[in-house]
mmCIF file of C-alpha atoms and ligand atoms in Angstrom:
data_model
loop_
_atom_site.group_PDB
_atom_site.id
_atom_site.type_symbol
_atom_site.label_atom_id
_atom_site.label_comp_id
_atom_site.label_asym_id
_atom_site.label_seq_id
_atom_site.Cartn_x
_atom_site.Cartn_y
_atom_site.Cartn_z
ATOM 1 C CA UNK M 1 -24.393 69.780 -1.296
ATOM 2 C CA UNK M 2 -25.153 65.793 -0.121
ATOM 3 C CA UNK M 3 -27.056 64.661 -3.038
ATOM 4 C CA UNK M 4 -30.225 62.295 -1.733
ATOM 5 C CA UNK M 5 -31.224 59.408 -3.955
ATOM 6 C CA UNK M 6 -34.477 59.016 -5.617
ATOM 7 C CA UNK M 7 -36.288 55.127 -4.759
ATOM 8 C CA UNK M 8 -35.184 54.354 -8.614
ATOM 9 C CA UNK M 9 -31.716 55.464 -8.372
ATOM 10 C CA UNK M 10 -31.353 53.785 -5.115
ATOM 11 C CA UNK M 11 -32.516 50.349 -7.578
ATOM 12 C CA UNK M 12 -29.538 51.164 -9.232
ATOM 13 C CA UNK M 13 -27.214 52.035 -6.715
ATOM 14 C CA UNK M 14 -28.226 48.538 -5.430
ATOM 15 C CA UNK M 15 -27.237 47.079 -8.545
ATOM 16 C CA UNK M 16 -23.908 48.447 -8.571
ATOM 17 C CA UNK M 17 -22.653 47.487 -5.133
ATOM 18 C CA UNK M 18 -24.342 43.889 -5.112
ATOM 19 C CA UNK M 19 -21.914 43.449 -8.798
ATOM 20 C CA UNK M 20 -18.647 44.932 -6.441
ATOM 21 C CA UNK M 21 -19.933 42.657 -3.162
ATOM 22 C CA UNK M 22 -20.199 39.264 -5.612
ATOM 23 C CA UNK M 23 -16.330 40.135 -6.833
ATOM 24 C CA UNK M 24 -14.974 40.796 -3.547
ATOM 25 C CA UNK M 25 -16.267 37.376 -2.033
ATOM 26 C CA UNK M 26 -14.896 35.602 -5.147
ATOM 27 C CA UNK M 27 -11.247 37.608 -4.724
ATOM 28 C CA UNK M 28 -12.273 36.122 -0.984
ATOM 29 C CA UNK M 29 -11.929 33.090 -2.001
ATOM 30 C CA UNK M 30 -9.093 33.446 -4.257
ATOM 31 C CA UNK M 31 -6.433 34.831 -2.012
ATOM 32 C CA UNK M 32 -4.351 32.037 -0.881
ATOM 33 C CA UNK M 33 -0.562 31.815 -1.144
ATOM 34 C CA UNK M 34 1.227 31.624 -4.219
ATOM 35 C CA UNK M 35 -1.705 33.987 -6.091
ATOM 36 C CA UNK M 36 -0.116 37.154 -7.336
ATOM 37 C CA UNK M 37 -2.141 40.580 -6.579
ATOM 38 C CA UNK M 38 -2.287 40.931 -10.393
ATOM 39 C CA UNK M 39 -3.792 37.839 -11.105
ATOM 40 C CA UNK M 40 -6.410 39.279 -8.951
ATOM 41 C CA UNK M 41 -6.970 42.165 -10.049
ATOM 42 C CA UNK M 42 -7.359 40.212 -13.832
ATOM 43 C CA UNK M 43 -10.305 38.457 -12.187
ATOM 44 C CA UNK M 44 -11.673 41.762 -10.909
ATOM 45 C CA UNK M 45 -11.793 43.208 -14.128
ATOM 46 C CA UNK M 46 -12.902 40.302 -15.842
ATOM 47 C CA UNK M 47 -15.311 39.766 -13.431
ATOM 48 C CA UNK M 48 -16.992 43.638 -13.827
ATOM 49 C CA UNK M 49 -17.118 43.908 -17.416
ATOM 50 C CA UNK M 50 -18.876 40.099 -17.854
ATOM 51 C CA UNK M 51 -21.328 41.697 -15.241
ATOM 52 C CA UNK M 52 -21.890 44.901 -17.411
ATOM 53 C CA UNK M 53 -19.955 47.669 -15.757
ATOM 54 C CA UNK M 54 -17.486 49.599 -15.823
ATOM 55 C CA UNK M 55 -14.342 49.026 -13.059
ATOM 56 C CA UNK M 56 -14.255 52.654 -11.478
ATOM 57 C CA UNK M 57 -10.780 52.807 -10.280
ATOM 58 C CA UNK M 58 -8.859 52.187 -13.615
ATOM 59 C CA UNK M 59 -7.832 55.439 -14.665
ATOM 60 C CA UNK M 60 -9.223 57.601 -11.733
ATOM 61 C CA UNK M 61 -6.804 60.010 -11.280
ATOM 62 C CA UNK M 62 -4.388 58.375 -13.469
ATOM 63 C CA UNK M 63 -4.493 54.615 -11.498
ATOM 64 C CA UNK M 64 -3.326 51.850 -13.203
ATOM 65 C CA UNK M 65 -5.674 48.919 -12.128
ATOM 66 C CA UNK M 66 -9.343 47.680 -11.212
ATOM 67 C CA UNK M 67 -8.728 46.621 -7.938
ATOM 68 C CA UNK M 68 -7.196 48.195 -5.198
ATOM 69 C CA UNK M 69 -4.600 45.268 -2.923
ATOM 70 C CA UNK M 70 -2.860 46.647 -0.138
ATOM 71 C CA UNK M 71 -0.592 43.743 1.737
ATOM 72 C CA UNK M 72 0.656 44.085 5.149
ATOM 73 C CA UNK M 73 1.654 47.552 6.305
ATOM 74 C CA UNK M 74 0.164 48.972 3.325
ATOM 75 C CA UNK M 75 -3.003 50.691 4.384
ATOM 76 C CA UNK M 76 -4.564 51.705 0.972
ATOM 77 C CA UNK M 77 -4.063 51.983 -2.979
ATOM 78 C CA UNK M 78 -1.677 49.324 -3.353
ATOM 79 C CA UNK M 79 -1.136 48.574 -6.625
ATOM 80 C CA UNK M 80 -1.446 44.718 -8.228
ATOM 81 C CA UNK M 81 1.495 43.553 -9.289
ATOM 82 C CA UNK M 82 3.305 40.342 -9.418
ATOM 83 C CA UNK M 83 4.073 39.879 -5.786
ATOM 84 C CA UNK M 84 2.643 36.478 -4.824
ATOM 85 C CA UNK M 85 0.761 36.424 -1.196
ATOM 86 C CA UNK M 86 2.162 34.343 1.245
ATOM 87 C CA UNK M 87 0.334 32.767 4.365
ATOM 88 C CA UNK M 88 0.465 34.964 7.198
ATOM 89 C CA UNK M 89 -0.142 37.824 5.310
ATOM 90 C CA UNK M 90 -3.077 39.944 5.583
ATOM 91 C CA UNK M 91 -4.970 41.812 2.250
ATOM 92 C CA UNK M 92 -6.696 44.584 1.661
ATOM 93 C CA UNK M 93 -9.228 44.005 -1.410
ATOM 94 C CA UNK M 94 -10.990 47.603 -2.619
ATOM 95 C CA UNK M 95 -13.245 47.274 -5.752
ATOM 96 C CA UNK M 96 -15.294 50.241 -7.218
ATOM 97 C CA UNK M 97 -17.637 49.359 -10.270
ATOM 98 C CA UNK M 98 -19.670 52.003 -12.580
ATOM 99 C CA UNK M 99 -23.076 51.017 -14.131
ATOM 100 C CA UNK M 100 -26.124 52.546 -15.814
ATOM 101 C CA UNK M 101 -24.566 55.654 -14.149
ATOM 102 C CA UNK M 102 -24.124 54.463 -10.817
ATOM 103 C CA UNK M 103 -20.605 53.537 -8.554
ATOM 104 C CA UNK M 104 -20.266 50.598 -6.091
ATOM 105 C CA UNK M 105 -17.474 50.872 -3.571
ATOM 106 C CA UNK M 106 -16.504 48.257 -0.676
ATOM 107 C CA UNK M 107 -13.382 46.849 0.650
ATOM 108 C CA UNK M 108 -12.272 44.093 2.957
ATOM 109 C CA UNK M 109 -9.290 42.849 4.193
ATOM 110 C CA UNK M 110 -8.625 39.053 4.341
ATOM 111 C CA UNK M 111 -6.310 36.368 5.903
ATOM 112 C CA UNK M 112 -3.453 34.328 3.547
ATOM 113 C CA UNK M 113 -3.644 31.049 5.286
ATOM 114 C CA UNK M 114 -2.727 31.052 9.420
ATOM 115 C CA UNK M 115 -2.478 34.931 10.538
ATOM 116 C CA UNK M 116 -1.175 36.259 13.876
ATOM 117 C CA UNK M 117 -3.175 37.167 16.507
ATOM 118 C CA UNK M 118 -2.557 40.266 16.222
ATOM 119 C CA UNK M 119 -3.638 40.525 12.781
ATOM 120 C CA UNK M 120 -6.445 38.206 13.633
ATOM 121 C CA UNK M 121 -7.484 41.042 16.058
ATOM 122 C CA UNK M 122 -6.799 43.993 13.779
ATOM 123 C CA UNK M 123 -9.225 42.698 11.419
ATOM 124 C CA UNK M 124 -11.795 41.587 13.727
ATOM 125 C CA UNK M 125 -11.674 44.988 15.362
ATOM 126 C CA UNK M 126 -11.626 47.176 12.469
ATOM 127 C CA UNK M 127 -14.660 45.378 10.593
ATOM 128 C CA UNK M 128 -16.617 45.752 13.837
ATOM 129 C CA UNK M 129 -15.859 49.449 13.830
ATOM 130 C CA UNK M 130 -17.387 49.360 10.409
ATOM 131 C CA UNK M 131 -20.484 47.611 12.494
ATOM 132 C CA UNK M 132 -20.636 50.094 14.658
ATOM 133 C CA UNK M 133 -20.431 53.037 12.227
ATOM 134 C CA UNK M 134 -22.944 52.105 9.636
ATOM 135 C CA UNK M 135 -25.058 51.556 12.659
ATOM 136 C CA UNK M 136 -24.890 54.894 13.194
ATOM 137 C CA UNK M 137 -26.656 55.859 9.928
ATOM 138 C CA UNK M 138 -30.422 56.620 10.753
ATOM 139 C CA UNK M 139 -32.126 59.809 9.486
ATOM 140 C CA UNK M 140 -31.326 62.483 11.419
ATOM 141 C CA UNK M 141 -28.170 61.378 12.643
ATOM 142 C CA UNK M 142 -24.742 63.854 12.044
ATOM 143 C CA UNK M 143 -22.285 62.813 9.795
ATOM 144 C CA UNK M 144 -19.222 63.384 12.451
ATOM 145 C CA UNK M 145 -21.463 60.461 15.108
ATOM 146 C CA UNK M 146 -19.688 57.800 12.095
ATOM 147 C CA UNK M 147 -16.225 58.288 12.971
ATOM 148 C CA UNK M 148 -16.659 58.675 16.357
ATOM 149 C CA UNK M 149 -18.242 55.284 16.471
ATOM 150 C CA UNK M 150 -15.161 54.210 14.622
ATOM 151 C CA UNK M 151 -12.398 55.848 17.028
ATOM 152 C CA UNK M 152 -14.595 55.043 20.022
ATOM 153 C CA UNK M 153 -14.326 51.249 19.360
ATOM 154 C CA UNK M 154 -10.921 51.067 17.709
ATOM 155 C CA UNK M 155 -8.935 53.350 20.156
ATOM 156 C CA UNK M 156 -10.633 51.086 23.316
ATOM 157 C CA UNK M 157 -9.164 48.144 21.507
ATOM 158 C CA UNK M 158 -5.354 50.160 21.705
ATOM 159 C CA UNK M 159 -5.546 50.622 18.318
ATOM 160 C CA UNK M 160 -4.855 53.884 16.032
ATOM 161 C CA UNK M 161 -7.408 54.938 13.396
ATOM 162 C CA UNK M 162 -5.235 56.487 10.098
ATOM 163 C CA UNK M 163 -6.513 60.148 9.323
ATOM 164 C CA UNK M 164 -5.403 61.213 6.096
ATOM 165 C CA UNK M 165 -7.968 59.195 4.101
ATOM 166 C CA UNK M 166 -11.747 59.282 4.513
ATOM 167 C CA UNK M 167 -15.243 57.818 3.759
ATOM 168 C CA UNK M 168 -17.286 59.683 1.111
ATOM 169 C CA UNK M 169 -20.793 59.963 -0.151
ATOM 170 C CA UNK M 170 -21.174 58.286 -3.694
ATOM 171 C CA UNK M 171 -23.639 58.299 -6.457
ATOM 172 C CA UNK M 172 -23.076 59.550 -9.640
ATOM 173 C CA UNK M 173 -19.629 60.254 -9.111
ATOM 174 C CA UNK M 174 -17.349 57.747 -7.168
ATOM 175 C CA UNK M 175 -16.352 60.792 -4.399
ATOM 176 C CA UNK M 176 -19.138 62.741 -3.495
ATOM 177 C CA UNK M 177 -20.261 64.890 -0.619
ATOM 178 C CA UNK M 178 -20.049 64.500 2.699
ATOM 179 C CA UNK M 179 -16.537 63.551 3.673
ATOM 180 C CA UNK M 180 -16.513 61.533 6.195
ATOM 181 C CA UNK M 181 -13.572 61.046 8.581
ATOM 182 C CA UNK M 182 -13.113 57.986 10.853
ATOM 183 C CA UNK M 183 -12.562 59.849 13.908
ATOM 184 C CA UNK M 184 -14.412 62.733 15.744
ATOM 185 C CA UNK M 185 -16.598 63.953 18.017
ATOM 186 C CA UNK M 186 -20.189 62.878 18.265
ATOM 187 C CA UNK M 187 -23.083 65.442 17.107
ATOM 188 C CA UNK M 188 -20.998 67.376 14.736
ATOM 189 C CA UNK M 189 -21.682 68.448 10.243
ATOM 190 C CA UNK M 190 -24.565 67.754 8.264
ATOM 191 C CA UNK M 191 -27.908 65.431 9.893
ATOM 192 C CA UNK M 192 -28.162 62.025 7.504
ATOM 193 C CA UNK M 193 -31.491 62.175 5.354
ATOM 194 C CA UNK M 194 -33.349 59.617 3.662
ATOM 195 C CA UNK M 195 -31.389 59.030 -0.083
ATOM 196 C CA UNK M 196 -27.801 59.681 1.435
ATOM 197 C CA UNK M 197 -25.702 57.025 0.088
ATOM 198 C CA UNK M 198 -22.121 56.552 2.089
ATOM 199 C CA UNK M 199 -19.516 54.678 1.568
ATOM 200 C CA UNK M 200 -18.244 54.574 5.150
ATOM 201 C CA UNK M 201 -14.232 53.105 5.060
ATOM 202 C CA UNK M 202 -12.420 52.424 8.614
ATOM 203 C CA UNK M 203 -8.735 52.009 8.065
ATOM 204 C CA UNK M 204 -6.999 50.688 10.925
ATOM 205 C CA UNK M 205 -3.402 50.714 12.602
ATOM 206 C CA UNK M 206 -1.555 47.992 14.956
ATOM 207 C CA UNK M 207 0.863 50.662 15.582
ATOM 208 C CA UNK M 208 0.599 54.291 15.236
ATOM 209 C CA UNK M 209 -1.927 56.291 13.030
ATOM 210 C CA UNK M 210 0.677 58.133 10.594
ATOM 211 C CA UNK M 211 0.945 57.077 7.335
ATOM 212 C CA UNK M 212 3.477 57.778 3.874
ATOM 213 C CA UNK M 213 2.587 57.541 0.033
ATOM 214 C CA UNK M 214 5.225 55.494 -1.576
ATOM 215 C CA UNK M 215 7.398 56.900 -4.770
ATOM 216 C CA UNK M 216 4.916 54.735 -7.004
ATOM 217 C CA UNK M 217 2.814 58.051 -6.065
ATOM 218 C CA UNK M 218 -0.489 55.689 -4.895
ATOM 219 C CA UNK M 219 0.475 53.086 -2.334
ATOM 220 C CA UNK M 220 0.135 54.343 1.120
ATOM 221 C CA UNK M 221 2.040 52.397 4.245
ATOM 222 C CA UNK M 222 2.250 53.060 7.912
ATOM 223 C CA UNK M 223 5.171 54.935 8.605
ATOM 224 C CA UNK M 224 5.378 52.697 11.698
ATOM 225 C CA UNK M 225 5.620 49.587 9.397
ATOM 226 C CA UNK M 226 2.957 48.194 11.436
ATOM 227 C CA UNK M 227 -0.044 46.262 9.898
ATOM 228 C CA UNK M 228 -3.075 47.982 8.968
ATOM 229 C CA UNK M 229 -6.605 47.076 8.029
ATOM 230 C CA UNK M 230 -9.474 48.864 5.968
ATOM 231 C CA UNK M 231 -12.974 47.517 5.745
ATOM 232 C CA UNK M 232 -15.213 49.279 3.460
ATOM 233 C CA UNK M 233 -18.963 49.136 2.968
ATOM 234 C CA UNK M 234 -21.779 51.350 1.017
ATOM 235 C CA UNK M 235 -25.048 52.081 2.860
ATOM 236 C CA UNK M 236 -28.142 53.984 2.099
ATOM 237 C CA UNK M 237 -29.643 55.797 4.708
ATOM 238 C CA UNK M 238 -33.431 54.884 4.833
ATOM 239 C CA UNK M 239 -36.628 55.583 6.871
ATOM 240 C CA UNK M 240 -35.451 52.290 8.196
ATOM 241 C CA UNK M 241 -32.535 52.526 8.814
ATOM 242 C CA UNK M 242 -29.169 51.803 7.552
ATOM 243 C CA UNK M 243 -29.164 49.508 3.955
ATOM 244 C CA UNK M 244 -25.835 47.882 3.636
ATOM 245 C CA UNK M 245 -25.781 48.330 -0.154
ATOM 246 C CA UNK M 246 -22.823 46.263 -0.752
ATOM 247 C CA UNK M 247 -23.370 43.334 1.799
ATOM 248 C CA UNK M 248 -22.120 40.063 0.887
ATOM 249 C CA UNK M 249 -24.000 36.819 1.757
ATOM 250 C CA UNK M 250 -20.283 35.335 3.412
ATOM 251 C CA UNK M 251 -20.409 38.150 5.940
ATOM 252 C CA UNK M 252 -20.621 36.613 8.899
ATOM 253 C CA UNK M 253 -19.844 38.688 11.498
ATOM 254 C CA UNK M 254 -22.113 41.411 10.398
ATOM 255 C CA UNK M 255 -24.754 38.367 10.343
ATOM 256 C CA UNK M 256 -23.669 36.875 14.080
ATOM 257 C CA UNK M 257 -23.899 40.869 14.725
ATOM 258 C CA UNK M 258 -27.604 40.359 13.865
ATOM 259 C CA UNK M 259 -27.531 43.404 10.866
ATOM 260 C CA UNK M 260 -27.148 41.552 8.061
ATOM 261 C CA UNK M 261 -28.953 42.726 4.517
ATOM 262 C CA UNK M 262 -31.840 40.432 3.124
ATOM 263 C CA UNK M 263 -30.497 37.467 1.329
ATOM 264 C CA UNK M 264 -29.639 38.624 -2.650
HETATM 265 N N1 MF3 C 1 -12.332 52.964 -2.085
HETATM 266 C C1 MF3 C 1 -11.372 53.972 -2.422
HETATM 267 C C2 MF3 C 1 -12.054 55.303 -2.387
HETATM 268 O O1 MF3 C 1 -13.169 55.405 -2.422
HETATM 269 C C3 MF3 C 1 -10.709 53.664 -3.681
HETATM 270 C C4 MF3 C 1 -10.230 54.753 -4.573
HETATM 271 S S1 MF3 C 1 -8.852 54.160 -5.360
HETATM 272 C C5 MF3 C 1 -8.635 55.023 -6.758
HETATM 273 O O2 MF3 C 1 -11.567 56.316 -2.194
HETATM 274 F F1 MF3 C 1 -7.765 54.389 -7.430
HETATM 275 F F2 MF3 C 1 -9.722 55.077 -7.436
HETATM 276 F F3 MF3 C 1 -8.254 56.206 -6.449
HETATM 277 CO CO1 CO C 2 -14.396 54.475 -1.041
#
């Protein structure tokens, strides 16, 4: 069952993923080289508990941290540690909060210093898939017309969309109801209602789509060792329209792209 939001727990959901949108444009900020992917994640969790919540990742499942920092060819679930960034390299942030009862979840994946092109275009292509999805989200919409907005855009662009890990509906519980794949086709699973709250999660490939979890039992690479992205957002689905939940006011593609949130 695809639990639907009241107006009042959407409030609340709102305050939730505008506390995990402020941290990720600070770690934003932060991730330069010589900054270790713990020292991050100590902000994170510094960060969440001065604003009142809970981080929602530490202990899930039995992981370790409150952030989530995947360099390089990892795709998802790294794990902080004291590896310092260097410039070139390419980060995935992912930050999930809990408060009053409610989880925030968004990711994005930022530049250390001077990146390649092609990482330059990796990242540029997979947060525009994100675009495209959550503009997708409009009552009455099917789940499956996400990822195929996703794979559409990414696989024109000659890249490969990773299919082991998927979006998720989120609410009370961090993984809820739908799952919701990044690839597909259109017109397929459950229509969107008004109160659906999605966090919809693109990860993206330079090289092939096939990915490994690493002996630490979390951190997942390309098997390819090619360089992969993941761009995360949550969004309600309103009479309006999609409401990027966890928008942050440095996102300016999404704002050249002419969908950004009202200013918070
Ligand atoms: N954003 C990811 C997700 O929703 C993060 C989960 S990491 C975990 O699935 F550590 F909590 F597992
Ligand atoms: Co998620």
């Amino acid at each position: 069952m695809i639990v639907c939001k009241s107006p009042e727990e959407l409030a609340r959901m709102r305050v939730a993923n505008q506390i995990v949108a402020g941290v990720l444009q600070e770690l934003q900020a932060m991730a330069a080289p010589g900054v270790t992917t713990a020292d991050l994640d100590a902000t994170v969790e510094a960060r969440v508990l001065a604003s009142g919540a809970t981080p929602a990742f530490k202990g899930y499942r039995g992981y370790p941290a409150s952030l989530c920092a995947s360099i390089n060819d990892e795709v998802v679930h790294g794990i902080p540690s004291m590896r310092e960034l260097v410039q070139g390299d390419i980060v995935s942030l992912d930050v999930g909060v809990l408060i009053e009862g409610f989880y925030g979840d968004s990711a994005l994946t930022v530049a250390v210093g001077e990146i390649s092109d092609e990482a330059d275009t990796l990242l540029r292509v997979t947060e525009e898939a994100l675009e495209l999805a959550i503009a997708e989200v409009c009552v009455g919409s099917r789940v499956s017309d996400i990822g195929h907005a996703v794979q559409r855009h990414v696989e024109a662009q000659g890249l490969s969309v990773v299919r082991e890990f998927v979006g998720h509906g989120i609410g009370t519980k961090l993984h809820e109801e739908p799952q919701i794949p990044n690839y597909g086709e259109p017109g397929r699973g459950p229509r969107l209602a008004e109160g659906m709250v999605l966090a919809i999660e693109p990860m993206v490939n330079v090289g092939k789509s096939a990915v490994r979890v690493l002996d630490d039992g979390w951190t997942a690479v390309t098997r390819d060792g090619s360089l992969s992205a993941h761009f995360e957002h949550t969004v309600a689905v309103t009479a309006g329209g999609p409401e990027v939940l966890t928008r942050r006011s440095s996102d300016v593609r999404a704002v050249a792209a002419g969908s950004a949130a009202p200013a918070s």
